[in-house]
Coordinates of C-alpha atoms in Angstrom, one line a residue:
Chain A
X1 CA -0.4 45.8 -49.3
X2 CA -1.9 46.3 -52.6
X3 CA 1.3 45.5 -54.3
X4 CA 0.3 42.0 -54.9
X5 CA -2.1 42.8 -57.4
X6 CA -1.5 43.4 -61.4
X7 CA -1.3 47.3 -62.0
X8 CA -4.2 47.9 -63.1
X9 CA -6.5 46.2 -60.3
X10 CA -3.9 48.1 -58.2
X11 CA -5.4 51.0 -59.2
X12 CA -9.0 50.8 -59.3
X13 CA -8.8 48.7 -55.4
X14 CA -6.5 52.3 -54.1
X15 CA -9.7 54.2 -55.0
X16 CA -11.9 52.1 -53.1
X17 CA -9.9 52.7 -49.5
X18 CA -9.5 55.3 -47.7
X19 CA -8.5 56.7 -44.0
X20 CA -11.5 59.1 -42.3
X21 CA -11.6 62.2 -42.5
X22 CA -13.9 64.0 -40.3
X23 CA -13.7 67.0 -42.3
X24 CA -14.8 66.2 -45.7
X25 CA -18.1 66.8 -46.1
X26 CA -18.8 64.2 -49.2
X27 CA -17.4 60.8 -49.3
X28 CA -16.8 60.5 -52.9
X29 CA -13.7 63.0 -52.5
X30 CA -12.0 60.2 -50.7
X31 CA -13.8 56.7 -51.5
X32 CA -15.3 54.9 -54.6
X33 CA -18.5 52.8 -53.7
X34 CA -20.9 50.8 -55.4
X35 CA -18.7 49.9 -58.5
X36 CA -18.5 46.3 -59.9
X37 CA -15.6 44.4 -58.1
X38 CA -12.5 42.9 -60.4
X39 CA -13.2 39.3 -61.4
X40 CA -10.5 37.4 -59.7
X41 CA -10.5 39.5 -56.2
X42 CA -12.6 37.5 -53.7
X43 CA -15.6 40.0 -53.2
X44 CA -18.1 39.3 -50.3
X45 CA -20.8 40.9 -52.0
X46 CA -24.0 38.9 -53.1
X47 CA -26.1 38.9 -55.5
X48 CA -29.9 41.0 -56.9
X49 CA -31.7 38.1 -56.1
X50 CA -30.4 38.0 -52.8
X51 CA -31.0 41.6 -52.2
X52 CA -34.5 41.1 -53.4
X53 CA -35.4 37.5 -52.0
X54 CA -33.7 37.2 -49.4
X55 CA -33.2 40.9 -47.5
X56 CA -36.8 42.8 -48.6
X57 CA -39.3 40.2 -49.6
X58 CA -38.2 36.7 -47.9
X59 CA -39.7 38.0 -44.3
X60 CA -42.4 39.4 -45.4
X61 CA -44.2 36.2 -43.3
X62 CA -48.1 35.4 -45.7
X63 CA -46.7 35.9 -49.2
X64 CA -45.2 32.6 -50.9
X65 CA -41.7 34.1 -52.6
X66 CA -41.2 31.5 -55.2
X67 CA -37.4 31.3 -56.2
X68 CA -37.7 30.9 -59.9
X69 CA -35.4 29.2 -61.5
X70 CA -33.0 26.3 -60.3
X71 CA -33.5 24.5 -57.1
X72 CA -30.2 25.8 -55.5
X73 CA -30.5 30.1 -55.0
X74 CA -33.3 29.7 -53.3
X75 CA -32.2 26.4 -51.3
X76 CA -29.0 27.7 -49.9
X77 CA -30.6 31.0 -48.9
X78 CA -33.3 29.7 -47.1
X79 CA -34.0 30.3 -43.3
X80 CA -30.3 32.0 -43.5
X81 CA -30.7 35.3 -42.2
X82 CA -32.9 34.3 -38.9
X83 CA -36.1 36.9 -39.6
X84 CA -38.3 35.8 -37.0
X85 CA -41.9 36.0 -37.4
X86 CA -45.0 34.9 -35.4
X87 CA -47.1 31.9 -37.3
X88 CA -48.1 28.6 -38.2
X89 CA -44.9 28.0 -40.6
X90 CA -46.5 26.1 -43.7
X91 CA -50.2 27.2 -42.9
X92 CA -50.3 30.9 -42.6
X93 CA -47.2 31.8 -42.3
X94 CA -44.1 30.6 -45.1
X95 CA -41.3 32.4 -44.0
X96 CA -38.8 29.8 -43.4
X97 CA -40.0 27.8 -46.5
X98 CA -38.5 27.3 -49.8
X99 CA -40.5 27.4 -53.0
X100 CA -38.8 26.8 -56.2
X101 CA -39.8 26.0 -59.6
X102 CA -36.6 23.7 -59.6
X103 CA -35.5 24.5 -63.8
X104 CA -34.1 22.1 -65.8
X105 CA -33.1 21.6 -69.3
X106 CA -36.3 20.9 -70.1
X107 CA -37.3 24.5 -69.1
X108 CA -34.6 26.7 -70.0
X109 CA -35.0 25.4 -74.0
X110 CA -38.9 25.4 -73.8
X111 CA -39.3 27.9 -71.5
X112 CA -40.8 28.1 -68.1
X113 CA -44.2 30.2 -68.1
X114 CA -46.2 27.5 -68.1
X115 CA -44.9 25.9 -65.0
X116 CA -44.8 29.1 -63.3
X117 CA -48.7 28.9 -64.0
X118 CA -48.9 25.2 -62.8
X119 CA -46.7 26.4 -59.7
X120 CA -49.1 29.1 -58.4
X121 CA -52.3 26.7 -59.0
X122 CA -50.6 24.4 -56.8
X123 CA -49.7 26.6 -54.0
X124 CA -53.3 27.8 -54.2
X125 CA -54.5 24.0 -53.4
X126 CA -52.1 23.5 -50.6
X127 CA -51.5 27.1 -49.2
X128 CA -54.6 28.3 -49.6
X129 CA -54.3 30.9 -46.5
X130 CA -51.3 32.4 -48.7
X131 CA -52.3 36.0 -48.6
X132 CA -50.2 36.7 -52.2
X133 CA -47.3 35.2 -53.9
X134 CA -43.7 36.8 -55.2
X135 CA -41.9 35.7 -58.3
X136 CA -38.1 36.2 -57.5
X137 CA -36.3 35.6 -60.8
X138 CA -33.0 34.0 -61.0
X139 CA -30.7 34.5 -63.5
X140 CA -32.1 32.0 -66.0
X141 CA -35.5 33.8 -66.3
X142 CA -33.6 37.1 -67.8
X143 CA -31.6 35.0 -69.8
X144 CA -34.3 32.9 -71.9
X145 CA -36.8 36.2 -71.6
X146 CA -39.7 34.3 -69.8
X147 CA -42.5 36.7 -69.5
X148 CA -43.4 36.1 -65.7
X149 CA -45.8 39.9 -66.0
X150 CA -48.1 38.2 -67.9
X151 CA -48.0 35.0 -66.0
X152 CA -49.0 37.1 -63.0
X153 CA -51.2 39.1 -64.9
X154 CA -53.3 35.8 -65.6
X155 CA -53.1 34.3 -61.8
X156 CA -53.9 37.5 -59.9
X157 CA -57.4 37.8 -62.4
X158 CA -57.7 34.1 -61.7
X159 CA -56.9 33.6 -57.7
X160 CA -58.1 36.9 -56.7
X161 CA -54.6 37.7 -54.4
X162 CA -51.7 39.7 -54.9
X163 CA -49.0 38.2 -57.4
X164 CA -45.7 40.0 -57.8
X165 CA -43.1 39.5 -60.4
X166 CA -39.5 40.9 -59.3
X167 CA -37.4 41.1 -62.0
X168 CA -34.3 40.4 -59.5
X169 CA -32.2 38.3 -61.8
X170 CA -28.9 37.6 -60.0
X171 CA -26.9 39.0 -63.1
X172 CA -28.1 42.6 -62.7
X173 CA -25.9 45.3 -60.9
X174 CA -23.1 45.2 -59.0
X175 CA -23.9 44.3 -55.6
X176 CA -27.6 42.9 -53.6
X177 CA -28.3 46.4 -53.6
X178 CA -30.1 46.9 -56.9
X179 CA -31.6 43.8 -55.8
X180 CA -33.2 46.0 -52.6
X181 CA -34.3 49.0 -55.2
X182 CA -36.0 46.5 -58.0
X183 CA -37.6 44.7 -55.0
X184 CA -38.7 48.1 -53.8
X185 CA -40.2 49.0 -57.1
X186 CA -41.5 46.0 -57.3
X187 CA -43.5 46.7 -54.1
X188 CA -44.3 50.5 -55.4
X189 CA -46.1 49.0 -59.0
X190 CA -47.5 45.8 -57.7
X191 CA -48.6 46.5 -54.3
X192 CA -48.9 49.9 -53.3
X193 CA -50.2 51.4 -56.6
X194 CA -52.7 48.5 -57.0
X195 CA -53.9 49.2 -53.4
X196 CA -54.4 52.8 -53.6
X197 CA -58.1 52.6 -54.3
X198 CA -58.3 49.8 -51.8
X199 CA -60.5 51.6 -48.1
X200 CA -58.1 51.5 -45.4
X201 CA -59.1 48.4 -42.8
X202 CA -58.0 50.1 -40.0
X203 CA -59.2 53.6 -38.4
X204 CA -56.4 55.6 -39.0
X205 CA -55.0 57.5 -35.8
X206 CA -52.3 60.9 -35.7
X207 CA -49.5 58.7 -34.0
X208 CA -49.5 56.2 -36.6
X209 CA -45.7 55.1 -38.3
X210 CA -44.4 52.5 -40.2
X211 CA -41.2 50.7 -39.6
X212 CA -39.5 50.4 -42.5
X213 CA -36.1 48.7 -43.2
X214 CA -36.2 46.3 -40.0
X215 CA -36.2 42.5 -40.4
X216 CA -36.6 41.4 -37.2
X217 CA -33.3 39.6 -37.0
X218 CA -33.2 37.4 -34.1
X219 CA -36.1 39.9 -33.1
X220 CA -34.9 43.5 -33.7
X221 CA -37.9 44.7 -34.8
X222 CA -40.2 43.5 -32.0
X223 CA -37.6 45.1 -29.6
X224 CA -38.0 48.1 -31.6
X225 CA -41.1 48.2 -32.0
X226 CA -42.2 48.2 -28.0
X227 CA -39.9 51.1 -27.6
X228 CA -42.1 53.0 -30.0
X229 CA -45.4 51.8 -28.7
X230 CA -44.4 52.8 -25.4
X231 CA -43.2 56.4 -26.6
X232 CA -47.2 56.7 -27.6
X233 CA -46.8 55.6 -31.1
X234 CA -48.8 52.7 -33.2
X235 CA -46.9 50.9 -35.5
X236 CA -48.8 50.0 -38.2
X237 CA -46.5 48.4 -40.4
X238 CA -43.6 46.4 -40.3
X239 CA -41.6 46.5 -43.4
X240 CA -40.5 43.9 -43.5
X241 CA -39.3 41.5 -40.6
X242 CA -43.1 40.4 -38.9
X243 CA -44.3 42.2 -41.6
X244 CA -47.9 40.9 -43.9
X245 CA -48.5 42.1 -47.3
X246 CA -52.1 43.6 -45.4
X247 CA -49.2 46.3 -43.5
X248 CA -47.3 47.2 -47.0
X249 CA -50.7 47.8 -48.1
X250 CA -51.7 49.9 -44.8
X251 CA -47.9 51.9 -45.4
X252 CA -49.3 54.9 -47.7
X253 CA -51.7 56.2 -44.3
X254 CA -48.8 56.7 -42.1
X255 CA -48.1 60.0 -40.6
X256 CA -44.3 58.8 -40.5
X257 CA -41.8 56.7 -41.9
X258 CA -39.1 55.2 -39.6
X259 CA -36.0 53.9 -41.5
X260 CA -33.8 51.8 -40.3
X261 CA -31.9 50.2 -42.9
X262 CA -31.6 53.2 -45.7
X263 CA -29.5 51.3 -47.9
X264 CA -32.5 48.8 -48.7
X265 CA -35.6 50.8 -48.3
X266 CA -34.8 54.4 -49.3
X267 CA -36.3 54.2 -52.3
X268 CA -39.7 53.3 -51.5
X269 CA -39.7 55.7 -48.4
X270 CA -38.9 58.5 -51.1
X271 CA -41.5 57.0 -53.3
X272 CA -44.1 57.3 -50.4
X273 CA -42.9 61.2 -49.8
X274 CA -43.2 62.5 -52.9
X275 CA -46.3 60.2 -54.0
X276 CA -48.6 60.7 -50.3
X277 CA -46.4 63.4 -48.6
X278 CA -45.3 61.3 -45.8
X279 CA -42.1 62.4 -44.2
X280 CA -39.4 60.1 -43.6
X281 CA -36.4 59.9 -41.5
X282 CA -33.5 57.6 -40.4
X283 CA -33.2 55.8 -37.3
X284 CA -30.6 54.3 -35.3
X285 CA -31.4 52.2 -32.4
X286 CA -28.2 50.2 -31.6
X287 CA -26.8 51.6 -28.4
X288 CA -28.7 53.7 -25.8
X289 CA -27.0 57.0 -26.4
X290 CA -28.1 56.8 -30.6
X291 CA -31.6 55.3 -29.0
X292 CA -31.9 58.1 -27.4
X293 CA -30.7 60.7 -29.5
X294 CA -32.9 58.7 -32.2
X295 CA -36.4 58.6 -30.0
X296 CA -36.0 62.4 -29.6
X297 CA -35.2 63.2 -33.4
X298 CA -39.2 61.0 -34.0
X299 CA -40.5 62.8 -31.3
X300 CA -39.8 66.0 -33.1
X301 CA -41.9 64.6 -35.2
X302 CA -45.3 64.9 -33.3
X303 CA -46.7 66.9 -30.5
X304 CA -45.7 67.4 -27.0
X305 CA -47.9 64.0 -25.9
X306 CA -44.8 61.9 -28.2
X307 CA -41.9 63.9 -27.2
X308 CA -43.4 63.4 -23.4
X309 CA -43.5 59.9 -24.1
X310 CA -39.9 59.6 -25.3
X311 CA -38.4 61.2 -22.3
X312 CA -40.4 58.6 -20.4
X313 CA -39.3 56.0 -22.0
X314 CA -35.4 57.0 -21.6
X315 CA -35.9 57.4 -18.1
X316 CA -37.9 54.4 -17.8
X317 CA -34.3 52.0 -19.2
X318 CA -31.7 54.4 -18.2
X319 CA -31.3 52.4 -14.8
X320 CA -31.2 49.4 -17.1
X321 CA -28.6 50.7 -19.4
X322 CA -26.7 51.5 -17.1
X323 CA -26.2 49.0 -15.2
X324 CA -25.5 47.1 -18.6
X325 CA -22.5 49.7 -19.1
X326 CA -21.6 49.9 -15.4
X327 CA -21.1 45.4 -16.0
X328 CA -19.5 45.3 -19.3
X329 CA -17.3 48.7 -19.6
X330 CA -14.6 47.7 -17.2
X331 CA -14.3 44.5 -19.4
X332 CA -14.3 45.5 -22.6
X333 CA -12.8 49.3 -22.1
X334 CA -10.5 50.1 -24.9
X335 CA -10.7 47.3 -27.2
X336 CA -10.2 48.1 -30.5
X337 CA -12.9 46.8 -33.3
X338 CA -13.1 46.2 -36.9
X339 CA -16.5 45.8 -38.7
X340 CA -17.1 44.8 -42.9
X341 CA -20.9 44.2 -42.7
X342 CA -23.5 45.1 -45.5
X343 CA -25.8 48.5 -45.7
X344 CA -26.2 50.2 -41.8
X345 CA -24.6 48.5 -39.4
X346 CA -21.0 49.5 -40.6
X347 CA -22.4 52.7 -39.3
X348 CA -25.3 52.3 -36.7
X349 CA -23.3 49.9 -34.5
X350 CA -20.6 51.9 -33.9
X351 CA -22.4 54.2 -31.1
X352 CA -23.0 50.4 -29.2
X353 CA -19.7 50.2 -29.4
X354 CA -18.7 53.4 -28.2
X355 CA -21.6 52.8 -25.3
X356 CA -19.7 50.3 -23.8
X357 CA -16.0 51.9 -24.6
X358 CA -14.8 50.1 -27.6
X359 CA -12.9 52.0 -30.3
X360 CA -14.1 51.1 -33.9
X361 CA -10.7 51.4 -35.6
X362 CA -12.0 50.0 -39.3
X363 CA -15.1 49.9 -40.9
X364 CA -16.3 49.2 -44.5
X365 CA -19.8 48.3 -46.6
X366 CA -20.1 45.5 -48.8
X367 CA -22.8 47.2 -51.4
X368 CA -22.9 51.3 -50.0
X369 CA -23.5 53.7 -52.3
X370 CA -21.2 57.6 -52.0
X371 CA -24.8 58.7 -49.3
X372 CA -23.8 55.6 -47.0
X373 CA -19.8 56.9 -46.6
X374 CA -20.7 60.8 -46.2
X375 CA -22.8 59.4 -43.4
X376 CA -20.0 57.5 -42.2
X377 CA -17.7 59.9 -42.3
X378 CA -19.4 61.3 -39.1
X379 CA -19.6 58.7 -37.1
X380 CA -16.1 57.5 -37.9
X381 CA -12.9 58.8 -36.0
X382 CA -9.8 60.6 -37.5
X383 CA -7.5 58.6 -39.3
X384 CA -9.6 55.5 -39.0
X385 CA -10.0 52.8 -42.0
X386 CA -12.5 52.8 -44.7
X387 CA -12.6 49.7 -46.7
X388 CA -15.3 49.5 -49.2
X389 CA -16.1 45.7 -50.8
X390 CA -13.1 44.6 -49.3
X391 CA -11.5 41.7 -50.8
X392 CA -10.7 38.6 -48.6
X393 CA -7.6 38.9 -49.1
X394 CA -7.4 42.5 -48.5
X395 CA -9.3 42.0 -45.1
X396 CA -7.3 39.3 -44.0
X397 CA -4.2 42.0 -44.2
X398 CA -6.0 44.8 -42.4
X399 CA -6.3 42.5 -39.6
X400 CA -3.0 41.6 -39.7
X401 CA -1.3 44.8 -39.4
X402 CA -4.1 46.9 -37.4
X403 CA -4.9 43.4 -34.9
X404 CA -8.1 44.4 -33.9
X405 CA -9.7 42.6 -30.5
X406 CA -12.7 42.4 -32.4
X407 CA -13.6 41.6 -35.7
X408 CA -17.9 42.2 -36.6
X409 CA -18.3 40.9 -40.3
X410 CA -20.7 37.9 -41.8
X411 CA -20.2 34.3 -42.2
X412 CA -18.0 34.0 -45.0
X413 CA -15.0 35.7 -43.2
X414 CA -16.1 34.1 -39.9
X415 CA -13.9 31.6 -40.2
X416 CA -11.0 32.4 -41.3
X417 CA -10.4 34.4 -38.9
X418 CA -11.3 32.3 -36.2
X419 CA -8.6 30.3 -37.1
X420 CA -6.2 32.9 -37.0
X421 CA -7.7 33.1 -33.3
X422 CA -9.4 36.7 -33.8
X423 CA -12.3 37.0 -31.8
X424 CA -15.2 37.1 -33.9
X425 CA -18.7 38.1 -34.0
X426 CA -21.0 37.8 -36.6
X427 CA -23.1 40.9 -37.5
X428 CA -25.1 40.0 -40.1
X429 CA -27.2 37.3 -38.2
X430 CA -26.1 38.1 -34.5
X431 CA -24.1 34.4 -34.2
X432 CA -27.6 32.8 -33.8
X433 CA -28.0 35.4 -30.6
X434 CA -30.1 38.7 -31.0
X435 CA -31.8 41.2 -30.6
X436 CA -29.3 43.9 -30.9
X437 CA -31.9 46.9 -31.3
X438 CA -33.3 48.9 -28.6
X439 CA -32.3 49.0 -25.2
X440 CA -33.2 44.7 -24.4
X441 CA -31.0 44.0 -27.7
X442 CA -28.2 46.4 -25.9
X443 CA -28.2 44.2 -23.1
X444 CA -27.6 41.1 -25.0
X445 CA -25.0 42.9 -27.3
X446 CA -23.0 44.0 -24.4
X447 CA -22.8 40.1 -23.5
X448 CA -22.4 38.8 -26.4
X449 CA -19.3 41.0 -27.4
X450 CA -18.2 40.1 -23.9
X451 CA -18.5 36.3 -24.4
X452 CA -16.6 36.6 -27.5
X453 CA -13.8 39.2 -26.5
X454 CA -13.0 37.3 -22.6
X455 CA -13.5 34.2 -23.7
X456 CA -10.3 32.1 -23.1
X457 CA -10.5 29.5 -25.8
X458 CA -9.2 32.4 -28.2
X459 CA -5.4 32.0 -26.5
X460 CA -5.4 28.9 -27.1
X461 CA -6.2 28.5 -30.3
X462 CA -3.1 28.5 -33.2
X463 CA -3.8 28.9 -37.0
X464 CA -3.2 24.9 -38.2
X465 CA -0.9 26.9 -40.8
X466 CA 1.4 28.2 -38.6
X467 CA 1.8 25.1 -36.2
X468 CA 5.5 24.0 -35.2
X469 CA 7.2 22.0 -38.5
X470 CA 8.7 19.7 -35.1
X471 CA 7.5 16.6 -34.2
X472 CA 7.0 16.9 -30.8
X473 CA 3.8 19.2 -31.1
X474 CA 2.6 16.1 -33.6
X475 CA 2.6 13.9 -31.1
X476 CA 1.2 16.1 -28.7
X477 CA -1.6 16.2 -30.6
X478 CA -2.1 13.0 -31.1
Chain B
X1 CA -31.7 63.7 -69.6
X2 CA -32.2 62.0 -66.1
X3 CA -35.0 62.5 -63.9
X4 CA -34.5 64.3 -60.9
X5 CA -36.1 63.6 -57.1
X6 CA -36.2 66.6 -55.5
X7 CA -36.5 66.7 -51.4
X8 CA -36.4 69.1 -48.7
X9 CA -34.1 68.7 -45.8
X10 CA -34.2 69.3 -42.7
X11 CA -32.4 72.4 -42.6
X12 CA -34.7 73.4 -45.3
X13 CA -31.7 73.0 -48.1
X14 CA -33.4 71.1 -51.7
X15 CA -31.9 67.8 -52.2
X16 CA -31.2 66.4 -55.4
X17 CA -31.3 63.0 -56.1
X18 CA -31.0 60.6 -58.9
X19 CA -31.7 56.8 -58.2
X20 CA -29.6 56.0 -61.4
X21 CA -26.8 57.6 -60.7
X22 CA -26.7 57.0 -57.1
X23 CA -26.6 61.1 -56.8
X24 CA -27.5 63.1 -53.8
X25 CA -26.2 66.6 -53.6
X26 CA -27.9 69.6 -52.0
X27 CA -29.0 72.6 -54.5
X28 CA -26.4 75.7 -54.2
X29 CA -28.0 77.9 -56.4
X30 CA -31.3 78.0 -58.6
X31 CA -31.7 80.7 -61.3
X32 CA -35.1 81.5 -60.9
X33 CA -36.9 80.5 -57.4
X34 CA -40.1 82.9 -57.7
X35 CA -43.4 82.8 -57.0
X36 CA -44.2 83.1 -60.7
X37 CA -41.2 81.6 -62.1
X38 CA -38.8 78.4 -61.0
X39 CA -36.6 76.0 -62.4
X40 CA -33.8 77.3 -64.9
X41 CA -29.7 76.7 -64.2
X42 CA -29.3 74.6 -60.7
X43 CA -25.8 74.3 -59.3
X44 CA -24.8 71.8 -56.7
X45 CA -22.9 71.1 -53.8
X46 CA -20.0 69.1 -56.0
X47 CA -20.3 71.9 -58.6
X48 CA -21.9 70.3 -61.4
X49 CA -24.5 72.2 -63.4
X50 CA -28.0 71.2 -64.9
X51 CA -30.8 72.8 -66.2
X52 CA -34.8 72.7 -65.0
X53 CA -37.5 73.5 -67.3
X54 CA -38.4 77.1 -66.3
X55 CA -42.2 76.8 -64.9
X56 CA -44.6 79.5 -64.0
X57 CA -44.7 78.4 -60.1
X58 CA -42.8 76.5 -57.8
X59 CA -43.5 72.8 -57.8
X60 CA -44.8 71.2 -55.1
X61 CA -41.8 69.2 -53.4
X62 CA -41.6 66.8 -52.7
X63 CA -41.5 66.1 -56.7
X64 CA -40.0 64.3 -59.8
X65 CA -39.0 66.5 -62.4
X66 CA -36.6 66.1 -65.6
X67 CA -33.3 68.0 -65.6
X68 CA -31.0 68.6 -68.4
X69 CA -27.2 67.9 -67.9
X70 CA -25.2 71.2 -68.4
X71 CA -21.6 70.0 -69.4
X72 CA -18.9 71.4 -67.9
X73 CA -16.7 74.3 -69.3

């Protein structure tokens, strides 16, 4: 398959698949990750801005996230990735705005501090229930060396709120994921240390956790979240689908940290361990057999009131769950699947699929690091397919030979594949459906993946490529 | 000389991790792990070697610490 390539991108893409093992214990005997793609492959990776903007500060719902730089980053980004939130959108809440500084010439040779400063004065006239604002550099700002620190600097004495400058120039790194670990730093030296001394609003209680590494996509983390509540828990913080700069702030009290998404949010969560000694783990709520094996790992956690409370709560949905498996197994039994999404699900969803009897026969991440694929490694069966930043092209191929039933990847491959009359669901966004976490998102995952699998338009449906060269099916068409 | 997160997991085995190098690998061996002396020649799960400052008590972990790179013979 590779043999199209010149010899020397032949080489360096061989490194980067791989079949499963089950018994190597570390991915990097078997698969390279988190290396810079070739120029000229068709990569599906994004960019640090996007990793920053878009994944880890864009929902977080009262902060203005100024896109900094040209009009178009944070124009074609905005609203994308569906992080629902609870709000007056434009008064309190901003999260499916877009606030740019719009560069032009003009800026890029003169510089664009000072309209930074004019930008923030403005938002404090007609946002004025912002409760803090976030810089999020594009590439220009690295490139003319604007000093947005001291801009901040100036405006946080001035307004009195939280200003952040991320440094998430799109040029940096490899992937979005250095975008997720600035962004995270960013949050560590311009929220959380500047909060420290701050008294904590709230009276702090032993069951308290913080979600961290859920953006509420299509409402993920709200389904999440009552799962929790009812297991005895309070979730204080919401990092950061829902989530308020007042909650990041709250974060450093918690007696836990939940994870979700460990690609995007390790970093702080090991920031908050070493820094306030609060434990973290990872989670995995897609599916009811990793829910449940997931509840009882937090439960371990706490004291016998918590691990009471999760045993109640997988009795309490276990007739529900069941009756989810007992509708959609027979119809989607066997099918095989192929995911390429970006930082968990590659790995988290494969337990809903097993739930309801699918086989995941490929997976791969778009910006993993080496931790993500020896995590993988276990989830994965023998002699299944590991594809890391796979390549259009590349992709296209997999599906070709291994003809998956299902293909679970993001809008950009969407479709093509359609057209070759694959069924397809997105994973990134849910297809505009969702939730998928907890045991209501199972529910709605188990019918979505049916809708898309049974549906019959996919027989009918020929790639326009590969229609008959006769005339007959012309004029059948027309 | 990069710096060095150090973690425990659950099975009580010492992670180490570096954020710039996108390095986790549990902790084989440590020279000295004493009540009145740590740190010294660390060996880790993919063999590699690197060297702690030796300090008079074990730190308090979860820490940062600096580690020396031993090269490889």
């Amino acid at each position: 398959m590779l043999e199209i390539y010149p010899e020397k991108a032949q080489k360096d893409r061989a490194k980067h698949l791989a079949v499963n093992d089950q018994s190597l214990e570390k991915a990097n005997k078997c698969i390279t990750s988190n290396r810079k793609s070739l120029p000229g492959v068709m990569t599906i990776r994004g960019c640090a801005y996007a990793g920053s903007k878009g994944v880890v500060w864009g929902p977080i719902k009262d902060m203005i996230h100024i896109s900094h730089g040209p009009v178009g980053c944070g124009q074609y980004s905005r609203a994308g990735r569906r992080n629902y939130y609870v709000g007056t959108t434009g008064v309190n809440t901003f999260g499916t705005m877009n606030f740019t500084s719009d560069f032009t010439e003009k800026d890029i040779v003169f510089g664009g501090d000072k309209k930074l400063a004019k930008i923030i004065d403005e938002i404090e006239v007609l946002f004025p229930l912002n409760k803090g604002i976030s810089i999020q550099s594009e590439c220009p700002i690295g490139l003319i060396g604007d000093d947005i620190e001291a801009v901040s600097k100036v405006k946080t004495k001035e307004h009195g709120k939280t200003i952040v400058p991320v440094r998430c120039e799109g040029f940096r790194g490899v992937s979005q994921s250095l975008g997720h670990h600035i962004a995270n730093d960013a949050i560590r030296d311009w929220v959380l240390d500047k909060s420290d001394s701050k008294e904590p609003s709230y009276q702090i209680g032993p069951y308290d956790v913080a979600v961290i590494g859920d953006y509420n996509i299509g409402g993920d983390a709200w389904a999440s979240r009552t799962l929790l509540e009812e297991m005895g828990l309070r979730v204080v913080a919401q990092w950061s689908g829902d989530g308020t700069i007042a909650e990041i702030e709250n974060t450093p009290k918690v007696k836990l940290n939940l994870i979700h998404c460990y690609r995007s949010m390790n970093y702080i969560a090991r920031h908050m361990e070493e820094k306030y000694s609060i434990p973290w783990i990872e989670y995995n709520f897609f599916g009811p057999t990793k829910i449940a094996e997931s509840l009882r790992r937090i439960a371990a956690h706490f004291d016998d009131t918590i691990k009471e409370g999760a045993e109640r709560v997988i009795a309490r949905y276990s007739a529900e769950y069941e009756a989810v498996i007992a509708k959609y197994r027979p119809r989607l039994e066997g099918k095989r699947v192929m995911l390429y999404v970006g930082g968990l699900r590659p790995r988290h969803v494969i337990g809903a699929y097993e739930d309801l009897g699918m086989e995941v026969v490929g997976t791969g991440y778009e910006f993993a690091h080496n931790d993500d694929y020896d995590r993988t490694i276990k989830e994965m069966g023998n002699a299944t397919l590991l594809y890391d930043d796979v390549t259009g092209y590349e992709f296209e191929e997999f599906v070709k030979r291994i003809k998956p039933d299902l293909i679970g990847s993001g809008i950009k491959e969407k479709y093509i594949f359609q057209k070759m009359g694959v069924p397809f669901r997105q994973m990134h966004s849910w297809d505009y459906s969702g939730p998928y976490h907890g045991y209501d998102g199972f529910a709605i995952f188990a019918r979505d993946m049916d809708m898309t699998l049974n549906n019959p338009c996919w027989k009918n449906i020929k790639a326009p490529w590969k229609s008959e060269a006769s005339g007959d099916s012309v004029k059948a068409v027309a | 000389m990069p710096s060095v997160m150090l973690r425990k997991r659950e099975d009580g085995k010492l992670l180490f991790y570096v954020a710039k190098k996108d390095l986790e690998e549990t902790i084989e061996s440590l020279e000295f792990d004493s009540p009145d002396r740590w740190g010294g020649e660390v060996v880790l799960g993919d063999g590699s070697r690197y060297f702690f400052e030796i300090l008079d008590s074990p730190p308090k972990i979860p820490t940062t610490l600096q580690a020396k790179r031993l090269s490889e013979e």
